[in-house]
Structures are given as C-alpha cells and as structure tokens.
PDB file of C-alpha atoms in Angstrom:
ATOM      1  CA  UNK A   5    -120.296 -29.709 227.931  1.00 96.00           C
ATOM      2  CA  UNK A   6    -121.645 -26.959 226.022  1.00 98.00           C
ATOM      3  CA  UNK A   7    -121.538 -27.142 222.042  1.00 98.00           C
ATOM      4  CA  UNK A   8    -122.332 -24.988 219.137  1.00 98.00           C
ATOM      5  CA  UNK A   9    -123.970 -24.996 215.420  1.00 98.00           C
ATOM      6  CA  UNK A  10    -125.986 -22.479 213.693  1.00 97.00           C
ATOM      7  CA  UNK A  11    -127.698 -22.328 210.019  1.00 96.00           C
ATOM      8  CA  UNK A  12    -128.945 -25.403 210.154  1.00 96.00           C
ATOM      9  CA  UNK A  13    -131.366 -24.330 207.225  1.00 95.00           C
ATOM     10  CA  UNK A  14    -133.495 -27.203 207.416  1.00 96.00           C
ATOM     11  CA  UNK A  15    -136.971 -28.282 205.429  1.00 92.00           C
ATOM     12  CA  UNK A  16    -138.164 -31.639 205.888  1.00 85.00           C
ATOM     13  CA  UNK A  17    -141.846 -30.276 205.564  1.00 82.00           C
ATOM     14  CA  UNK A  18    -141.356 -28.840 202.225  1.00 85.00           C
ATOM     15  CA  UNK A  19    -137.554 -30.227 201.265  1.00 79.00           C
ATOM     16  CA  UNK A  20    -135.597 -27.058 199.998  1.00 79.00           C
ATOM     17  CA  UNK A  21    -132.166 -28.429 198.599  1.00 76.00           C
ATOM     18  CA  UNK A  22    -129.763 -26.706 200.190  1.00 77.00           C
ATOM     19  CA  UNK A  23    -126.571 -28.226 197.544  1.00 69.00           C
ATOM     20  CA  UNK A  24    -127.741 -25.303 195.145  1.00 65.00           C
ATOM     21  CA  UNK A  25    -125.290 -23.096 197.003  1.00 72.00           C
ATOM     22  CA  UNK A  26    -122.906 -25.270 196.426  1.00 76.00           C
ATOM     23  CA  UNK A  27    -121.776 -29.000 196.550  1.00 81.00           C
ATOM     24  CA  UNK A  28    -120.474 -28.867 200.248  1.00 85.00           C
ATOM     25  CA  UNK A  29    -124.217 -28.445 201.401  1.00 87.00           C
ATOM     26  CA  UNK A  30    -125.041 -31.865 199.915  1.00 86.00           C
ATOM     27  CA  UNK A  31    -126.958 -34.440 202.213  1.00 89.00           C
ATOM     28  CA  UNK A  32    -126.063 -31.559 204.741  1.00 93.00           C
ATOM     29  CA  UNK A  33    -128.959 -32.865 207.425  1.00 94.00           C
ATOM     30  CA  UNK A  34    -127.677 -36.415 207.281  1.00 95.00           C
ATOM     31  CA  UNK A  35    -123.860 -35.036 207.652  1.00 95.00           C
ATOM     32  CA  UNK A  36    -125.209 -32.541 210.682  1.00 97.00           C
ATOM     33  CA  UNK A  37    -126.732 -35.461 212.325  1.00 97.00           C
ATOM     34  CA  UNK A  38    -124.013 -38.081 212.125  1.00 97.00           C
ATOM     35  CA  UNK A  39    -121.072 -35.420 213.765  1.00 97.00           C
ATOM     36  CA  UNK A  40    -123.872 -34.511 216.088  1.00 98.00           C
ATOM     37  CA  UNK A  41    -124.579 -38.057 217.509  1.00 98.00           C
ATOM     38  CA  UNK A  42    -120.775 -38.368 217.196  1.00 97.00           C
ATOM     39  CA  UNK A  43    -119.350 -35.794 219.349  1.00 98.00           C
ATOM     40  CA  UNK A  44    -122.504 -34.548 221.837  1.00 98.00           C
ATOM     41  CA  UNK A  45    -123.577 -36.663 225.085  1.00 98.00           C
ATOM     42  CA  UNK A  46    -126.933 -36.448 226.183  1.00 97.00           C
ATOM     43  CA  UNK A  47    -126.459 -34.627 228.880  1.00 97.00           C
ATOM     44  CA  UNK A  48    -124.658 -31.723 226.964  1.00 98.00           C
ATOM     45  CA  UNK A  49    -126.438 -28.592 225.505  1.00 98.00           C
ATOM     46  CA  UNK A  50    -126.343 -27.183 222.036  1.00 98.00           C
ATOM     47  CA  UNK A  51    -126.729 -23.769 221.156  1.00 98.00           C
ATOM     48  CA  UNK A  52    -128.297 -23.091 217.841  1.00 98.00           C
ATOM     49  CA  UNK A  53    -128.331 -19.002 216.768  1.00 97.00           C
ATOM     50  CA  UNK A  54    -130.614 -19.044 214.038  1.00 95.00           C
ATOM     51  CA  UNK A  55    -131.585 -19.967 210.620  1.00 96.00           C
ATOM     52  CA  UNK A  56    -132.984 -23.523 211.946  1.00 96.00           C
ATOM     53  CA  UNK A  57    -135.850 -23.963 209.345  1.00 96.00           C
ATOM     54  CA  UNK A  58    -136.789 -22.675 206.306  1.00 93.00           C
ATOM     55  CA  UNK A  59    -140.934 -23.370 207.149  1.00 95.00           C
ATOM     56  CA  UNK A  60    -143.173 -20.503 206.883  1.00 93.00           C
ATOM     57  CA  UNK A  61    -145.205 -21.546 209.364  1.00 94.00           C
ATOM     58  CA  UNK A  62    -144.857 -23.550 213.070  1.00 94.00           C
ATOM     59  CA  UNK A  63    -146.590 -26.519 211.825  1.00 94.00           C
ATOM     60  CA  UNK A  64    -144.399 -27.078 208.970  1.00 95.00           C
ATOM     61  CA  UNK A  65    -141.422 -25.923 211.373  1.00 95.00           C
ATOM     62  CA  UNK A  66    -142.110 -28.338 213.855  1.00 96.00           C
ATOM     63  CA  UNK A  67    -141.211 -31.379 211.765  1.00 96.00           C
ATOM     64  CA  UNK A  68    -137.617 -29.916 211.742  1.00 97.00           C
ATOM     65  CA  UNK A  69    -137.858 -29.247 215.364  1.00 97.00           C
ATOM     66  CA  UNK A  70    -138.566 -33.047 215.956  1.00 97.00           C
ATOM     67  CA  UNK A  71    -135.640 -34.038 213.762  1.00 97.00           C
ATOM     68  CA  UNK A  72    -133.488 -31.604 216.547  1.00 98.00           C
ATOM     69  CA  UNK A  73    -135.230 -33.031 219.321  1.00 98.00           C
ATOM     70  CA  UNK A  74    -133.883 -36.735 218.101  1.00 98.00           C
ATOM     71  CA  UNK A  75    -130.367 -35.613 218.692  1.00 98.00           C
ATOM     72  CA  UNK A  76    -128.867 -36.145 221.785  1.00 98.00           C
ATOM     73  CA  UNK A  77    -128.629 -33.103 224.206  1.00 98.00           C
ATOM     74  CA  UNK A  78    -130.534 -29.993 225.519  1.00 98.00           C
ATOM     75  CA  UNK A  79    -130.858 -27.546 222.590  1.00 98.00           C
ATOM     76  CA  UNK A  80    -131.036 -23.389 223.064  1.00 98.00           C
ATOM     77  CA  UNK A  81    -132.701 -21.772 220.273  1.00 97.00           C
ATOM     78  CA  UNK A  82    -132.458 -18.227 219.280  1.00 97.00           C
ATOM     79  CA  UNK A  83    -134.344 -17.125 215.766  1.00 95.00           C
ATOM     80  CA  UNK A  84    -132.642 -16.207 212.594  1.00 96.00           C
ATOM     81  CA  UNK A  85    -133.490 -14.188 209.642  1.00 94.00           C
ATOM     82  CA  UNK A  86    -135.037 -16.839 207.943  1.00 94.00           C
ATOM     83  CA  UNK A  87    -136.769 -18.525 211.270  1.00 94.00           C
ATOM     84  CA  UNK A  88    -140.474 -17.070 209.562  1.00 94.00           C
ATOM     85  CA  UNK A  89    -142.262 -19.064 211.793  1.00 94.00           C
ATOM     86  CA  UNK A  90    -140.608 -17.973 214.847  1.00 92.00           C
ATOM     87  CA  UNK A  91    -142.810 -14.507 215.987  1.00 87.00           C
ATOM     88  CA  UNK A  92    -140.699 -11.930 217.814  1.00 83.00           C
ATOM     89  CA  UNK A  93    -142.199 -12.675 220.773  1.00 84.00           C
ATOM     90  CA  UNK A  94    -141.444 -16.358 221.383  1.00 85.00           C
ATOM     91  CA  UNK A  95    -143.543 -16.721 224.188  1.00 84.00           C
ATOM     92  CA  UNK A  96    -146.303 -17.916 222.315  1.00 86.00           C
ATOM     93  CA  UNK A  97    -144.679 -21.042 220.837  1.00 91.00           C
ATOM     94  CA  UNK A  98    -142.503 -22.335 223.737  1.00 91.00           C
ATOM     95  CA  UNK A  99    -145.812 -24.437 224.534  1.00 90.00           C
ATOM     96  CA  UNK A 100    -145.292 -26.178 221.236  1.00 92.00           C
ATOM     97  CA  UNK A 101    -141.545 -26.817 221.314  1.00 95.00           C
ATOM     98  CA  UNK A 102    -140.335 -30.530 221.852  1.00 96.00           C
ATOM     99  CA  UNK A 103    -139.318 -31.302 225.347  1.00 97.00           C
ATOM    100  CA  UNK A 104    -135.486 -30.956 224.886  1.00 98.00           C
ATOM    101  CA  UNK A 105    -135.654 -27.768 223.049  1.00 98.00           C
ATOM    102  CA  UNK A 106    -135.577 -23.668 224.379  1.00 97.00           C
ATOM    103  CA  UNK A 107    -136.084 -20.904 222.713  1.00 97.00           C
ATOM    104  CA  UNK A 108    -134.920 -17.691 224.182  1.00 96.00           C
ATOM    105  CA  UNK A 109    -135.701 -14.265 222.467  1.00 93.00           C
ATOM    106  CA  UNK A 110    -134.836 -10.408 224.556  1.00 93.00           C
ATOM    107  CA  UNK A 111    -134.690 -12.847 227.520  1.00 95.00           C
ATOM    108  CA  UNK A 112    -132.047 -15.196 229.549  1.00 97.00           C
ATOM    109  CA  UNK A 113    -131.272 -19.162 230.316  1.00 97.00           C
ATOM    110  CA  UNK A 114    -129.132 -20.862 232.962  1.00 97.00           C
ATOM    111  CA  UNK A 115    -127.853 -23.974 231.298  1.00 97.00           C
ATOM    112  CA  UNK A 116    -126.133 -24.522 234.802  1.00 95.00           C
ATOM    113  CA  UNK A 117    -122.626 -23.608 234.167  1.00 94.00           C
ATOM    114  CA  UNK A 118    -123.263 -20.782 232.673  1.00 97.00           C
ATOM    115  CA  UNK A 119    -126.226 -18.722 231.443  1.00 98.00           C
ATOM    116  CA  UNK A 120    -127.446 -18.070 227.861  1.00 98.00           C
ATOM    117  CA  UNK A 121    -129.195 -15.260 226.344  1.00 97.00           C
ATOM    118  CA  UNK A 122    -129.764 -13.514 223.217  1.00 96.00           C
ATOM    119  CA  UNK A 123    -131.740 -12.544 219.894  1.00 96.00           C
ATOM    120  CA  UNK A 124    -131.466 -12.379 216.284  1.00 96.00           C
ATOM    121  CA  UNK A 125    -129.939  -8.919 215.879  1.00 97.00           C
ATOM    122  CA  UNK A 126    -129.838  -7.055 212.351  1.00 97.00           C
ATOM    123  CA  UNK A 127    -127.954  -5.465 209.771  1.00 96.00           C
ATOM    124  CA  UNK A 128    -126.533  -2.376 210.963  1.00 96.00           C
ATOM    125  CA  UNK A 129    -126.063   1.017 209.295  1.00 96.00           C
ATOM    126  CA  UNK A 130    -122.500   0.292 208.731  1.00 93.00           C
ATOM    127  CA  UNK A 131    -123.666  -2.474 206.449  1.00 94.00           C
ATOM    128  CA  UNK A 132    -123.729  -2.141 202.678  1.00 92.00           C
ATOM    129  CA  UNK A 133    -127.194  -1.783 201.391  1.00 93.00           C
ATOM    130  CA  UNK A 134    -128.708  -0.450 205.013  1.00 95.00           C
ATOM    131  CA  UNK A 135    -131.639   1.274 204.221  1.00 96.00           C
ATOM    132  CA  UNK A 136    -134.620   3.836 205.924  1.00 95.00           C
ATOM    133  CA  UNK A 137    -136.736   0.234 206.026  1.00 96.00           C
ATOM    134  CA  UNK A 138    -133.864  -1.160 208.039  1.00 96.00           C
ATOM    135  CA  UNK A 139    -133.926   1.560 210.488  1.00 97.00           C
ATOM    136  CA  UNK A 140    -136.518   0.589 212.378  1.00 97.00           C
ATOM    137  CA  UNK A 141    -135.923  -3.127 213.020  1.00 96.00           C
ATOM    138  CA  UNK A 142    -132.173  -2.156 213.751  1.00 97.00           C
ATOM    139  CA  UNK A 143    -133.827  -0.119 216.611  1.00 97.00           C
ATOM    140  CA  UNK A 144    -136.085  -2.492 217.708  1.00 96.00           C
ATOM    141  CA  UNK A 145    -133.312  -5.223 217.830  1.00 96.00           C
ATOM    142  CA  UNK A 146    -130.825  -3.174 219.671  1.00 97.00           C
ATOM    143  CA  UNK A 147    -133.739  -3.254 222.827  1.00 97.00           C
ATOM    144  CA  UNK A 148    -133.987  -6.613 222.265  1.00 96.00           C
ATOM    145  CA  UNK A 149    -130.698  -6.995 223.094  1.00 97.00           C
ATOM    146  CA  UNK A 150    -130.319  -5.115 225.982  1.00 98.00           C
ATOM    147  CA  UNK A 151    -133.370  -7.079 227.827  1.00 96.00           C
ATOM    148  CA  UNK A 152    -131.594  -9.824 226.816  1.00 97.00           C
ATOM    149  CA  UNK A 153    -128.043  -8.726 228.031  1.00 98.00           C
ATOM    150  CA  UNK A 154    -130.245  -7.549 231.701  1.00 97.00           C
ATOM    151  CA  UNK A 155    -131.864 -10.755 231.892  1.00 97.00           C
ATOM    152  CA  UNK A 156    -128.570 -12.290 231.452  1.00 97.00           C
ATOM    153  CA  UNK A 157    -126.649 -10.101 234.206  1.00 95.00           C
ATOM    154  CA  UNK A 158    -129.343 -11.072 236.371  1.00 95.00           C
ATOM    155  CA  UNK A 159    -128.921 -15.345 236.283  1.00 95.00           C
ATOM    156  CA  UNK A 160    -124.845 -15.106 235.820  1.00 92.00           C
ATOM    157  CA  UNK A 161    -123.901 -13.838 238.920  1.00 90.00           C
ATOM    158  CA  UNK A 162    -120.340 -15.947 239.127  1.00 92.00           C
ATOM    159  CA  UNK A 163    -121.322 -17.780 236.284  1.00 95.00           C
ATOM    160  CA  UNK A 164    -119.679 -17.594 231.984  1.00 96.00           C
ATOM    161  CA  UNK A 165    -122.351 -15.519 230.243  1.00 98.00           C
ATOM    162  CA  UNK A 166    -122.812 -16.500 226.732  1.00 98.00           C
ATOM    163  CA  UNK A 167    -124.459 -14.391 224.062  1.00 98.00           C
ATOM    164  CA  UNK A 168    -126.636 -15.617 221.342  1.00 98.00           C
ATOM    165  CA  UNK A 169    -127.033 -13.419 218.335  1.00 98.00           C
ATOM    166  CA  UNK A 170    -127.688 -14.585 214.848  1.00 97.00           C
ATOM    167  CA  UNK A 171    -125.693 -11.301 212.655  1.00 97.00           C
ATOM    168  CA  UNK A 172    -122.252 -10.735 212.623  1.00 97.00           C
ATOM    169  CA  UNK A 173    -121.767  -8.112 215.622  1.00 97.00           C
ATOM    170  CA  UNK A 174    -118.998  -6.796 213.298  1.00 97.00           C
ATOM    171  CA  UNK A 175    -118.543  -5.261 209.789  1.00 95.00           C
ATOM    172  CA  UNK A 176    -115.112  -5.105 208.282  1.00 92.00           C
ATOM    173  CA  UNK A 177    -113.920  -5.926 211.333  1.00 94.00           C
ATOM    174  CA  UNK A 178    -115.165  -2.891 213.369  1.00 95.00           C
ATOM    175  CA  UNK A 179    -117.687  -3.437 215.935  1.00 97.00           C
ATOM    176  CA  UNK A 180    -120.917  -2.084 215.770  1.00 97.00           C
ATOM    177  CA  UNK A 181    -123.442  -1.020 218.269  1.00 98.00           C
ATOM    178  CA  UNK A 182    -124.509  -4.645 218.754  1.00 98.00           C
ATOM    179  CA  UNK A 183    -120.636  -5.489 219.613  1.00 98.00           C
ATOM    180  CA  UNK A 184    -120.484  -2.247 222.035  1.00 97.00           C
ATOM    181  CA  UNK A 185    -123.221  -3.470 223.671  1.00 98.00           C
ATOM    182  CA  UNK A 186    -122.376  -7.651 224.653  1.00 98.00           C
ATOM    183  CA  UNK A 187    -118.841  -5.632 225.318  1.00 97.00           C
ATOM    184  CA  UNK A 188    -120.173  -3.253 228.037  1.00 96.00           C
ATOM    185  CA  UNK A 189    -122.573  -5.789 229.762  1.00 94.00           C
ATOM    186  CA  UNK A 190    -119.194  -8.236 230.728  1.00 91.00           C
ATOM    187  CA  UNK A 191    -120.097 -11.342 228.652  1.00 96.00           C
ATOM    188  CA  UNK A 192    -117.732 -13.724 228.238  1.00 97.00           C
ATOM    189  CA  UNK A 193    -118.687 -15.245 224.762  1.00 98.00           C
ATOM    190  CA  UNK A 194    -120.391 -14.377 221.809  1.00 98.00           C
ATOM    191  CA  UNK A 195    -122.050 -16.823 218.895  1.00 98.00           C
ATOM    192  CA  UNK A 196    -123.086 -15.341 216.156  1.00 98.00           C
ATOM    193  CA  UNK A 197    -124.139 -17.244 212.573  1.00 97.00           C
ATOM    194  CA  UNK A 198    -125.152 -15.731 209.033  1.00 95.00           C
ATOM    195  CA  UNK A 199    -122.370 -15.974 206.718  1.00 94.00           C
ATOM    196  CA  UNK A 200    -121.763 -18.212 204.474  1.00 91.00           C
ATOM    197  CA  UNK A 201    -119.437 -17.345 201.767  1.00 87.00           C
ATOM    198  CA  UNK A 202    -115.595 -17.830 202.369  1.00 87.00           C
ATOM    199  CA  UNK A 203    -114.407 -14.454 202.101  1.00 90.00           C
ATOM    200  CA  UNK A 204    -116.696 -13.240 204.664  1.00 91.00           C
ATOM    201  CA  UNK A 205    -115.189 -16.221 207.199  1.00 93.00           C
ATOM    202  CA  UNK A 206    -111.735 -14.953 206.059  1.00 93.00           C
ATOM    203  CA  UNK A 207    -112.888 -11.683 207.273  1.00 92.00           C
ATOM    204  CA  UNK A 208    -114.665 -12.650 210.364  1.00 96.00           C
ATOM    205  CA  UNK A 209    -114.014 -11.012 213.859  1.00 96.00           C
ATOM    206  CA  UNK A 210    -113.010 -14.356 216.437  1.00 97.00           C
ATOM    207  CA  UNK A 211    -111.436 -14.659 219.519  1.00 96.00           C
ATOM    208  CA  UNK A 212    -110.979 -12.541 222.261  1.00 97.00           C
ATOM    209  CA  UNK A 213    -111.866  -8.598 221.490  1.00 97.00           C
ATOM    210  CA  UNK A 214    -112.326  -6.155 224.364  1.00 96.00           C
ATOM    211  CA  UNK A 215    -113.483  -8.709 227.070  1.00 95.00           C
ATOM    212  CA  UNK A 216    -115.352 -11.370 225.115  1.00 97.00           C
ATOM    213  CA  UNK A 217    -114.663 -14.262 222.462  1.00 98.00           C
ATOM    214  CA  UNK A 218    -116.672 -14.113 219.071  1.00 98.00           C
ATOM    215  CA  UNK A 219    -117.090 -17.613 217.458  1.00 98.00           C
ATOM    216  CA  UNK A 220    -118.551 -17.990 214.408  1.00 98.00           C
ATOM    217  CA  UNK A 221    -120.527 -21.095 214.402  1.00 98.00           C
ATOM    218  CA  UNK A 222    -122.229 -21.329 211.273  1.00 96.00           C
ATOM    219  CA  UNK A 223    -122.912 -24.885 210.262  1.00 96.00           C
ATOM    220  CA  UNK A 224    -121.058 -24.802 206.461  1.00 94.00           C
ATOM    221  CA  UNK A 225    -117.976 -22.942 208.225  1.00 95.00           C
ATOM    222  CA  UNK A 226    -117.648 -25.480 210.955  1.00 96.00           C
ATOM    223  CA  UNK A 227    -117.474 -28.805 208.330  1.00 95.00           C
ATOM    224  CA  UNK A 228    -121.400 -29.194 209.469  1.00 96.00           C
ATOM    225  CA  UNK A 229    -120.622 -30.391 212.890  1.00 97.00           C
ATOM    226  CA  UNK A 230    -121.322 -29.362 216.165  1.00 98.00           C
ATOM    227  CA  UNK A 231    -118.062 -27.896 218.361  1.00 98.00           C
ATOM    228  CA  UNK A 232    -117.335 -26.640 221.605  1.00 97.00           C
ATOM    229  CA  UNK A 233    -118.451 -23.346 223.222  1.00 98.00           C
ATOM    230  CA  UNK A 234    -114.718 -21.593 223.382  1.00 96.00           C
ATOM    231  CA  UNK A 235    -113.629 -18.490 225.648  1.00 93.00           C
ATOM    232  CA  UNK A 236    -115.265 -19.755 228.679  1.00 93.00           C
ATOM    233  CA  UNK A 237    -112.273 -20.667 230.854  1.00 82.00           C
ATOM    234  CA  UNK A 238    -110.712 -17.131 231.227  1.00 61.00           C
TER     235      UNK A 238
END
C-alpha cells in the first residue's frame, strides 16, 4: 500500500517547538509516530513532499532522518522549502540516507506498483508577493520538473505515475504552469504540501482536475497521520 504525509517539520537536533503555530501542533512528532505505526505495514511506502526537518545542515538533519527510518515502511523523500540541508542536487547525500529512505529530486522511482517522481517546485508569478528574485528559481524549478516528469514517463510504462511536488500546483484555484505541466505528461496523481492555515485548505484544488488527482497531504491538514495515496484506481 502506498501512503502519504508531508510537513513533517521536525528538529530533534536543535528542538524547534512547533505548538507556537498553534495548539494542534503540540507533541506533533509523538502524534505523527503513533498513527504512523498504527496504520502503515512494513512493507508499505510513504511518500513525504517536503518540509521534513528544520536542520541547517545534514548532520543535524540526519537525527530526524533516523527517527523516519524507525517507522515502519519504505519512505520517498522529495525536499521542501525549508529542507536547508537538502542541496538541489540530491545526489550527493543519498550515500548518507538511512537504508529505508529515498530521496528523489528532477528524477524518477518505481515503488513497484507504480512509479514516483518529483521536486520541490516554487511560488509562481500568479502568487501574491512574486518577485524579480523569484524569477529565477521559478525557472529553474519548472526544468526540474520536467526531468522529473521524463524520468517518470520513462519507468511507468502501464504503471500509476505519481507526482511529488512540495507547492501548491494551484493559486486560487487556477492552475499554474507547474499544474499544466504534471497535466500534459499523463500522471495520474499529484501530492503536494505547504499550507498550513485553514482557509488556504478550504481553498485547496483536490480531486480529479484534467486527468490527475491533487491531494493535499500536509501533516496538520491530515490530523498528523499518514493516509492513503488516492486517484490511483482510475
């Protein structure tokens, strides 16, 4: 079974309470862990888009990658916005990862049935606030995508292909570029993470639009519990 949970925000190196946005975040790693061990078999996989540690660095990050690597399953990894010690090019730090952890980043991963890819994605200039500095990452993040979408094409020949990206491919509803994009390359499902204030889950795109099924699977919407990949049967 595949399962789901992003935002994960965690800090064991250097503990960052997480409750001062609010009292639901309380104790939120013990809470994570407990529905975790509850509802996912060791066999399954988990699929984590983004914002897993607050660490600066890999060192620091890597006690929160243990704590992951405790849970029961096969974890995919994609890096957030606040993943600092995750380097665009994630090559260099697969070495490091615990054994039942991947990290994908602009490239592809058959999880057997079906095949993962993704990366973190950006604001986009339909986004409140988008600026010349964000220009350039936008850019950059938009290629990312598209090796990763190739890569994907490549492994999912009969196979669910499930997209990975940590921003909302959506604002106020309308797609942007990123959306256009997982749309034209015949994915089936899309994760995506980031938000974290109620009125932008009231407002967030899910379910089936133009081919694939947006889930939003950050961990403070979902109760801070791990839940089924959906869309993949159709």
């Amino acid at each position: 079974m595949i399962w789901t949970i992003s935002d994960l925000h965690l800090s064991f190196a250097r503990p960052k309470p997480m409750d001062i946005f609010g009292p639901g975040w309380k104790d939120h790693p013990e809470r994570i862990a407990q529905a975790w061990r509850n509802r996912v078999a060791a066999d399954d996989w988990v699929l984590i888009a983004g914002d897993i540690s607050w660490a600066m660095k890999l060192p620091d990050a890597l006690i929160d990658l243990q704590w992951i690597d405790a849970l029961p399953g096969t974890k995919v990894l994609i890096r957030g916005n606040h993943d600092y010690w995750c380097p665009r090019s994630v090559n260099s730090i697969r070495r490091h990862l615990p054994p039942s952890l991947r990290l994908i980043g602009a490239d592809a991963l058959d999880i057997g049935e079906a095949v993962v890819c993704g990366t973190r994605g950006w604001i986009t200039p339909e986004t409140p606030g988008f600026s010349e500095k964000d220009q350039p990452i936008y850019q950059r993040e938009l290629g990312l995508l598209a090796r990763a979408l190739t890569a994907g094409r490549h492994l999912a020949i009969g196979k669910p292909l499930i997209v990975m990206i940590h921003f909302p491919p959506f604002v106020n509803r309308q797609p942007t570029e990123f959306a256009r994009m997982i749309a034209a390359s015949d994915a089936t499902t899309c994760i995506y993470g980031h938000l974290h204030r109620r009125y932008d889950w009231d407002n967030a795109v899910q379910g089936r639009v133009d081919g694939v099924y947006y889930q939003l699977t950050a961990c403070d919407y979902l109760g801070f519990g791990p839940v089924a990949v959906r869309g993949l049967d159709s």
